[in-house]
Coordinates of C-alpha atoms in Angstrom, one line a residue:
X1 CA 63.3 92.4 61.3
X2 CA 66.6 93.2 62.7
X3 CA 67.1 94.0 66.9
X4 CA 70.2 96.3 67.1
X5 CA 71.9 95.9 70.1
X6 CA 74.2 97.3 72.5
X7 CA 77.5 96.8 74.3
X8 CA 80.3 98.4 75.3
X9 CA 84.1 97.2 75.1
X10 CA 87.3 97.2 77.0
X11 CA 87.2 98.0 80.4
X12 CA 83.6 98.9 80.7
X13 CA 80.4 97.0 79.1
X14 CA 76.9 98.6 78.9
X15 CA 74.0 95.6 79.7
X16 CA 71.1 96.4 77.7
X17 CA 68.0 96.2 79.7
X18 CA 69.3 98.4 82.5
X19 CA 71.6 100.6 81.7
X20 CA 74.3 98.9 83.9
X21 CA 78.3 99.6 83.6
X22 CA 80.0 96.6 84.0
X23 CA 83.9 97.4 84.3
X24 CA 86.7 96.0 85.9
X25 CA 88.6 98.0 88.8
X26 CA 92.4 97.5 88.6
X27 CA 93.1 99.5 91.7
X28 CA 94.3 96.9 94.5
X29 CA 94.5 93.3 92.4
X30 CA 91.4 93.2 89.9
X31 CA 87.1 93.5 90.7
X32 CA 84.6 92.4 88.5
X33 CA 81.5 94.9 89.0
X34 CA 79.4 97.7 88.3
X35 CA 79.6 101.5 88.2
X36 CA 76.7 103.7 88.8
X37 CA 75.9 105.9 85.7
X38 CA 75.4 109.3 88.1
X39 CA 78.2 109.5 90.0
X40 CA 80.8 106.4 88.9
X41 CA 81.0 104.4 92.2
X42 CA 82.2 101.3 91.7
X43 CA 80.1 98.1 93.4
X44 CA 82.6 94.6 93.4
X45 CA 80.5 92.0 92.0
X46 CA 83.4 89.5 92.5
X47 CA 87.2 89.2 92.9
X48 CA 89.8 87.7 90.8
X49 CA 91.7 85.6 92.9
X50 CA 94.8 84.4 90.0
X51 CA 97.7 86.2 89.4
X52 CA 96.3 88.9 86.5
X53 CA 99.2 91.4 85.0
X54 CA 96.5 93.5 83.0
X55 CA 94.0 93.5 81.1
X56 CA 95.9 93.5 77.5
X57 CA 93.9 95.4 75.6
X58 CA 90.4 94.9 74.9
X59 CA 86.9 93.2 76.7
X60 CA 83.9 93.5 74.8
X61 CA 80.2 92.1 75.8
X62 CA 77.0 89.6 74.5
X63 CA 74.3 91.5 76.0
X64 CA 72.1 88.5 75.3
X65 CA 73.7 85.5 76.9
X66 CA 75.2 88.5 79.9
X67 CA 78.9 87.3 79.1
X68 CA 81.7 90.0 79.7
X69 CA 84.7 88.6 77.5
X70 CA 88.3 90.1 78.4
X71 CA 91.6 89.6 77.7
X72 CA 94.0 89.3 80.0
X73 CA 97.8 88.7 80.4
X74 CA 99.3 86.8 83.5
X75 CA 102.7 87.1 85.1
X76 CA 104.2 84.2 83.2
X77 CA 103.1 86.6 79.9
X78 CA 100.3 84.5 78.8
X79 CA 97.1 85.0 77.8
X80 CA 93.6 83.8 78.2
X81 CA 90.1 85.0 77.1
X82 CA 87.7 85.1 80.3
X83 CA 83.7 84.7 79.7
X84 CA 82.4 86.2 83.1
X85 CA 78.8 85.8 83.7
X86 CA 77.7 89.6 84.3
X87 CA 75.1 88.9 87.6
X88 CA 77.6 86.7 89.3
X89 CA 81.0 88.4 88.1
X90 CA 82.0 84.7 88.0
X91 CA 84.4 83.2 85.5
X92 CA 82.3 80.8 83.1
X93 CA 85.6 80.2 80.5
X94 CA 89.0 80.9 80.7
X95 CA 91.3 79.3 77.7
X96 CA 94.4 79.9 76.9
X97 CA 95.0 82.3 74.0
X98 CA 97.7 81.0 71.1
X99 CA 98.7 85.1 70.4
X100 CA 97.6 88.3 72.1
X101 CA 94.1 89.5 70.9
X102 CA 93.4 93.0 70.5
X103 CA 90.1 95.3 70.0
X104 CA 87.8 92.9 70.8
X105 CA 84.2 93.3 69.7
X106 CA 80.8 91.3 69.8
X107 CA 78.4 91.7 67.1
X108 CA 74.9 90.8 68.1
X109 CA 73.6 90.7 64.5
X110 CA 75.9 87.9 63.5
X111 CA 76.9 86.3 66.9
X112 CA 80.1 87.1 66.0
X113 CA 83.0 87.6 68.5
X114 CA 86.0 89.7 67.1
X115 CA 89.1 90.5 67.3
X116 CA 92.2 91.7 65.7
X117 CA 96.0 89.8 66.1
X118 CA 99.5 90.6 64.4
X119 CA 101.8 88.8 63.2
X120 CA 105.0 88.8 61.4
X121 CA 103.4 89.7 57.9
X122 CA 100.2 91.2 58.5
X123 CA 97.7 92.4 61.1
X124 CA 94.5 89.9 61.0
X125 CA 90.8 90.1 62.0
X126 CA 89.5 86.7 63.4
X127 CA 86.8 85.2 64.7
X128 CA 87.3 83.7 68.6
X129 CA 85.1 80.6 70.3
X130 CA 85.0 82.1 73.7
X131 CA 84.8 78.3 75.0
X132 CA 88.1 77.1 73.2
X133 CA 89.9 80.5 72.1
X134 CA 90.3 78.8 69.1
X135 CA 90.9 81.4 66.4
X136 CA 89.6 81.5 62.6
X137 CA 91.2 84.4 60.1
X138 CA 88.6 86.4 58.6
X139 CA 90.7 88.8 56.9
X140 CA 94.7 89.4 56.6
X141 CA 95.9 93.2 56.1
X142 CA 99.3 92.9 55.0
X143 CA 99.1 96.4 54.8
X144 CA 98.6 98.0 58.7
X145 CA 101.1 97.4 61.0
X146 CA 98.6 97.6 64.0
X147 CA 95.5 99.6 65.0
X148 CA 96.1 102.4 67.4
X149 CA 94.3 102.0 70.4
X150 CA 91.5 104.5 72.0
X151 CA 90.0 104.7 68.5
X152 CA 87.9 102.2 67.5
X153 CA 83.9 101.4 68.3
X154 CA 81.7 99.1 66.1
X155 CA 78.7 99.8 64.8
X156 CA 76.0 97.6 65.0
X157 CA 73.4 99.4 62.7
X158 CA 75.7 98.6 59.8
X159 CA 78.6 96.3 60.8
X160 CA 81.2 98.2 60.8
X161 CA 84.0 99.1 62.5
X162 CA 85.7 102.2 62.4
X163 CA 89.2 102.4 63.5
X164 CA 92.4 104.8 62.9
X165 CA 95.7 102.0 62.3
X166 CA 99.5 102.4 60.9
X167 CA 100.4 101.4 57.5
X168 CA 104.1 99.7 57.5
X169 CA 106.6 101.9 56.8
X170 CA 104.1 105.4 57.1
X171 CA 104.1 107.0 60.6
X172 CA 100.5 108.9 59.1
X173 CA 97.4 108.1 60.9
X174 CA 94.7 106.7 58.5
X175 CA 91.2 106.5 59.5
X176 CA 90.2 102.8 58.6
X177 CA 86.5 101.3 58.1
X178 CA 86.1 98.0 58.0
X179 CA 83.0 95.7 57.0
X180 CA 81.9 93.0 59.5
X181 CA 82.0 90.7 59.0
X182 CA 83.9 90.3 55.7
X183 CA 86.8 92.3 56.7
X184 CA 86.4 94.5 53.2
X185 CA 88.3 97.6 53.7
X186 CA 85.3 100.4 53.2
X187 CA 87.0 103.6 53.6
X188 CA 90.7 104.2 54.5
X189 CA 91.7 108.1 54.2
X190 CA 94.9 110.0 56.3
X191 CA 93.7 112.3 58.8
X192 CA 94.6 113.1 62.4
X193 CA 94.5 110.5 65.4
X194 CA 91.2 110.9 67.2
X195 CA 90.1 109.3 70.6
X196 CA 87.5 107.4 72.6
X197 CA 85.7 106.9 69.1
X198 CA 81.9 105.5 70.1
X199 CA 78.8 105.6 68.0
X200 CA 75.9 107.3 68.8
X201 CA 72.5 105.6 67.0
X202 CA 70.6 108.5 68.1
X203 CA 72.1 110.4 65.4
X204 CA 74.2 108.6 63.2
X205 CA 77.6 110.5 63.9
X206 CA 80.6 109.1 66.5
X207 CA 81.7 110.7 69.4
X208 CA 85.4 111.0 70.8
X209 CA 87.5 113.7 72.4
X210 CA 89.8 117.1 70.4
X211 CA 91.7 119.2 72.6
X212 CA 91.0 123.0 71.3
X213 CA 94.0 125.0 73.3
X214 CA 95.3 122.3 75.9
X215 CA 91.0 121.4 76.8
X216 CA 89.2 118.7 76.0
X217 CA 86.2 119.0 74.1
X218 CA 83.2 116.5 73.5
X219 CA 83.6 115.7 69.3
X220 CA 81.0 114.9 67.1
X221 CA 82.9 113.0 63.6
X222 CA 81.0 112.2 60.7
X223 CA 83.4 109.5 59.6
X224 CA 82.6 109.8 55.7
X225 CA 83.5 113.5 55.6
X226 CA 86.1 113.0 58.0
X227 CA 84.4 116.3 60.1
X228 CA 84.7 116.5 63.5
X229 CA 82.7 119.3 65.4
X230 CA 83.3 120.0 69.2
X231 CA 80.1 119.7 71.0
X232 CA 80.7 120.3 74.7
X233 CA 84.1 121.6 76.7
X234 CA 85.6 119.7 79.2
X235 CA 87.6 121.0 82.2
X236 CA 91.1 122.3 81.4
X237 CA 93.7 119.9 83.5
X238 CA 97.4 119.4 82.9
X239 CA 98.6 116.6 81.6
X240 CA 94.9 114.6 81.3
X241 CA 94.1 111.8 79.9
X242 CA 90.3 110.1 79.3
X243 CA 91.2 106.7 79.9
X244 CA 87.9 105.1 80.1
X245 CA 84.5 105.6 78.4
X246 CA 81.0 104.9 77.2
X247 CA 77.7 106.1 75.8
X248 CA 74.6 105.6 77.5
X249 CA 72.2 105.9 74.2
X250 CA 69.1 106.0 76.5
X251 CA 70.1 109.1 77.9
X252 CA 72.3 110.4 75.0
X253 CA 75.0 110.8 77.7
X254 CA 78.4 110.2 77.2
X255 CA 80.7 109.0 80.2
X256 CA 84.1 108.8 80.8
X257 CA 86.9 108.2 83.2
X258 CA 89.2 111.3 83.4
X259 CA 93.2 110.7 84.9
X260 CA 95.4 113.2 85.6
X261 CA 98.6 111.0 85.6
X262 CA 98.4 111.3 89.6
X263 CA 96.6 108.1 89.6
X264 CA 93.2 110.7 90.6
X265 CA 90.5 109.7 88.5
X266 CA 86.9 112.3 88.0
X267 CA 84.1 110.7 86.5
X268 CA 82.8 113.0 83.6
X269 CA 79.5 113.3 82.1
X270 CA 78.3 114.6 78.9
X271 CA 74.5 115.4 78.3
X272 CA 74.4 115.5 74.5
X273 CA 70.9 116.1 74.0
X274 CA 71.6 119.2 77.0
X275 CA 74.6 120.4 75.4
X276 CA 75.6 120.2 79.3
X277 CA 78.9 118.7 81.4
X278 CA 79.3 118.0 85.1
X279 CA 82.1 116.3 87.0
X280 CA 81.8 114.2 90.1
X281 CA 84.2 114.3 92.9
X282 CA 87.5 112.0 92.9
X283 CA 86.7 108.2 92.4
X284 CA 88.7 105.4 93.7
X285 CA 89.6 102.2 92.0
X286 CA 90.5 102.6 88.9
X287 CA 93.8 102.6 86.9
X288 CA 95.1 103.4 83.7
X289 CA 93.3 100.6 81.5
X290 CA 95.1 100.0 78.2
X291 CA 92.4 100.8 76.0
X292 CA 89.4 103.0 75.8
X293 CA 85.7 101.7 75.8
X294 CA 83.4 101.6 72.8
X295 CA 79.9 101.1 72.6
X296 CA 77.5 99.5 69.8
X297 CA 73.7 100.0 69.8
X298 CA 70.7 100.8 70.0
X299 CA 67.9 98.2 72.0
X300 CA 65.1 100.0 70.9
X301 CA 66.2 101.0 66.9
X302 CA 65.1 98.3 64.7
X303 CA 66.3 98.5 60.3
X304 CA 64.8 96.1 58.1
X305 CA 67.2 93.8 57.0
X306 CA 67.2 93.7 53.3
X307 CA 67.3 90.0 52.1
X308 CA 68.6 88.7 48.6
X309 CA 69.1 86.2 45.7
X310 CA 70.6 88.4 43.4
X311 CA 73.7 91.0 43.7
X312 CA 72.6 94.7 42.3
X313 CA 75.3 96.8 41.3
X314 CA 75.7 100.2 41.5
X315 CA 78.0 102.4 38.9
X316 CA 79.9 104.5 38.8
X317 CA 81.8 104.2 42.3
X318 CA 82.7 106.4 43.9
X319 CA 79.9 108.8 41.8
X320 CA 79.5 112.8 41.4
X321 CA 76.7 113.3 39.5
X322 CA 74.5 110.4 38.1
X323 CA 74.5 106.2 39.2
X324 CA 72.7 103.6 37.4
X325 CA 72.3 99.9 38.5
X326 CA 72.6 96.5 37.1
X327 CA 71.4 96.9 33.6
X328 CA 70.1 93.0 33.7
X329 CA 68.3 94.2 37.1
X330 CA 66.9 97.4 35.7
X331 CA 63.1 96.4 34.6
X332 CA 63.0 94.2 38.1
X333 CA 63.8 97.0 40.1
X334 CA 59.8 98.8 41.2
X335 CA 61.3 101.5 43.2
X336 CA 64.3 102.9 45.4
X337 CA 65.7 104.7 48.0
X338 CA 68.8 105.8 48.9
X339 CA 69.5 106.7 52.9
X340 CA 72.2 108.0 54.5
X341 CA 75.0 106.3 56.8
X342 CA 72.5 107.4 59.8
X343 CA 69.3 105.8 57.8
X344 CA 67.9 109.1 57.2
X345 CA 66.2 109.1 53.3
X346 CA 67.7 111.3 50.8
X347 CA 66.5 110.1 47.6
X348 CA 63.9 108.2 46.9
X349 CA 61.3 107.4 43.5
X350 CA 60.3 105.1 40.5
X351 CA 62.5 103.9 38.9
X352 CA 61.3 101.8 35.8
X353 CA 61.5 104.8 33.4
X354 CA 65.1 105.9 34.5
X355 CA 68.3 104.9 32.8
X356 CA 70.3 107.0 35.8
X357 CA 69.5 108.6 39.3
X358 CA 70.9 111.9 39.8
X359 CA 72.9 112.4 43.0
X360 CA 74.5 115.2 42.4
X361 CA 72.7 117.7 45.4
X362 CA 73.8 114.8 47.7
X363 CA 76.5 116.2 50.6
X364 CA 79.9 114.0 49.9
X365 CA 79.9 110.6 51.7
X366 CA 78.9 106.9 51.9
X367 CA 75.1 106.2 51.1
X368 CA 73.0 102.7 50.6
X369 CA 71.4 102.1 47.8
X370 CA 68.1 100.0 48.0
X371 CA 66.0 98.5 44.9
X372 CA 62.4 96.8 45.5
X373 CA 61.0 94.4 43.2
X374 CA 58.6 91.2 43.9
X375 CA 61.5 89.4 44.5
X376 CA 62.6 91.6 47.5
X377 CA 65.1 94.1 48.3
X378 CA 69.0 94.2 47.2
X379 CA 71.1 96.3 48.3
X380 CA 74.2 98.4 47.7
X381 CA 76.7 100.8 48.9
X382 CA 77.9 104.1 46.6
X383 CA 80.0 107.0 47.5
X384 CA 79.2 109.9 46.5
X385 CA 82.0 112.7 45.7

């Protein structure tokens, strides 16, 4: 049985037992320590005493050992990957980084550290040791340039993380999922630049800001169909910018850091399961930081985690009306179901008499295909179209 975690990136991360917002306040030098989910009120848990430039552009969190992981640039324009201990706010690790690291992400599932770096001929995932910064390439993309920032969140459920990036030589944005951790490319379609991207276990879908006539609206996005839905509306403010946030999947609320490029900051709240918004008074401490915040969960969802000796395929792909699987697996395979990105069950039956499963009354999108048999379960992933 599989835990799903959660954690939140960049500036802020979420600690799982409590609830707690860990950020970093880059006000007056930089603060390691904790904002209060009602109201945003920051708390210093310690103080960085070297010379930090910025954050660069990405922190992410191991709610199990209670490291915070950022990356940070000095004056000198070189980098280093702190490991803060989250009750302390004290500095465990701090190597020197060989490049910049961007987007960084923990994966609980695979105790797997991430991040994304560019170089001259391609942009590459890798792996990072948070005790030697030591760098292994899990995947090369020749083909993106860079991801944009304030759009990517991983998700923990099924490893993947979903991300909007530039293609060399295209100006489009192209909405980019990517399998952790092989780095396999899962999805890449064009379609418009949307923010503070974080998804929601509770029900399957991500959550990021639209502006509908200048005001920003609380999204839902289905990231298979590519739908996005406004929720809840914001406050109308010239000239805003959510620079900060995270999703409390407790409390299905989602948070966030508002700036009005006057360097004043509201703390917003958004009650999903309410449908409801409220914004606190002005909070101090906090500066424009770099990236947005993504969270991964849930703490209290658990998904079997299908294990396998044998590779079952599933044809055709992408599909519109019928798949089959494996013919050499076919008489092994007892029964099957097929469930939706969200792990809702769509289709479902025996399957030893059937040649093909129809699909066709299934809504356009990604779906995982599972086969019992004595031997256990195998798995794949269709899309249907």
């Amino acid at each position: 049985m599989k835990t799903i975690c959660l954690g939140i990136f960049c500036l802020y991360s979420l600690h799982l037992n409590a609830q707690t917002i860990y950020a970093i306040d880059q006000s007056d030098g930089f603060k390691f320590g904790i904002v209060q989910p009602e109201d945003g009120s920051f708390t210093t848990l310690h103080t960085f005493t070297e010379d930090i430039y910025r954050i660069n552009s990405g922190s992410a969190s191991d709610p199990n050992a209670g490291y915070y992981f950022i990356e940070v640039k000095d004056e000198n324009e070189d980098h280093y990957l702190y490991t803060i201990d989250v009750t302390t706010g004290d500095v465990l690790h701090e190597p020197a980084l060989s490049v910049p690291l961007y987007e960084l992400n923990y994966s609980c599932h695979f105790d797997l550290l991430f991040g994304f770096e560019y170089t001259d001929t391609s942009t590459n995932m890798v792996s990072i040791n948070h005790t030697t910064g030591e760098t292994t390439v899990i995947a090369s993309y020749p083909e993106i340039d860079f991801l944009y920032m304030m759009t990517g969140s991983y998700n923990e459920m099924y490893s993947e993380f979903l991300c909007w990036v530039k293609l060399v030589d295209d100006d489009n944005y192209y909405k980019t999922m990517i399998d952790i951790p092989s780095g396999e490319i899962l999805l890449q379609v064009e379609e418009p630049w949307q923010f503070d991207n974080i998804y929601n276990c509770n029900d399957g879908l991500y959550y990021g800001f639209d502006w509908v006539d200048g005001v920003p609206w609380l999204s839902s996005l289905d990231p298979y169909t590519g739908i996005s839905t406004p929720v809840i509306e914001g406050i109308e403010n010239t000239g805003i910018l959510l620079t900060a946030s995270t999703l409390l999947p407790e409390e299905n609320k989602f948070v966030t850091i508002s700036d009005n490029l006057d360097y004043q900051y509201e703390y917003w709240v958004f009650d999903i399961t309410a449908g409801t918004f409220v914004s606190s008074a002005l909070v101090e401490g906090f500066m424009w930081p770099q990236e947005l915040l993504v969270s991964y969960c849930c703490t209290y969802l658990t998904i079997e985690t299908p294990t396998t000796s044998q590779e079952i395929w599933v044809y055709p792909n992408p599909a519109s009306t019928y798949i089959t699987i494996s013919p050499q697996l076919l008489p092994d395979i007892e029964r099957y179901t097929i469930t939706s990105m969200n792990g809702s069950i769509v289709l479902e039956g025996d399957s030893r008499q059937l040649s093909a499963i129809d699909v066709s009354t299934l809504s356009n999108g990604m779906y995982m295909f599972l086969g019992y048999s004595e031997n256990g379960v195998r798995t794949s992933f269709f899309v249907k179209e």
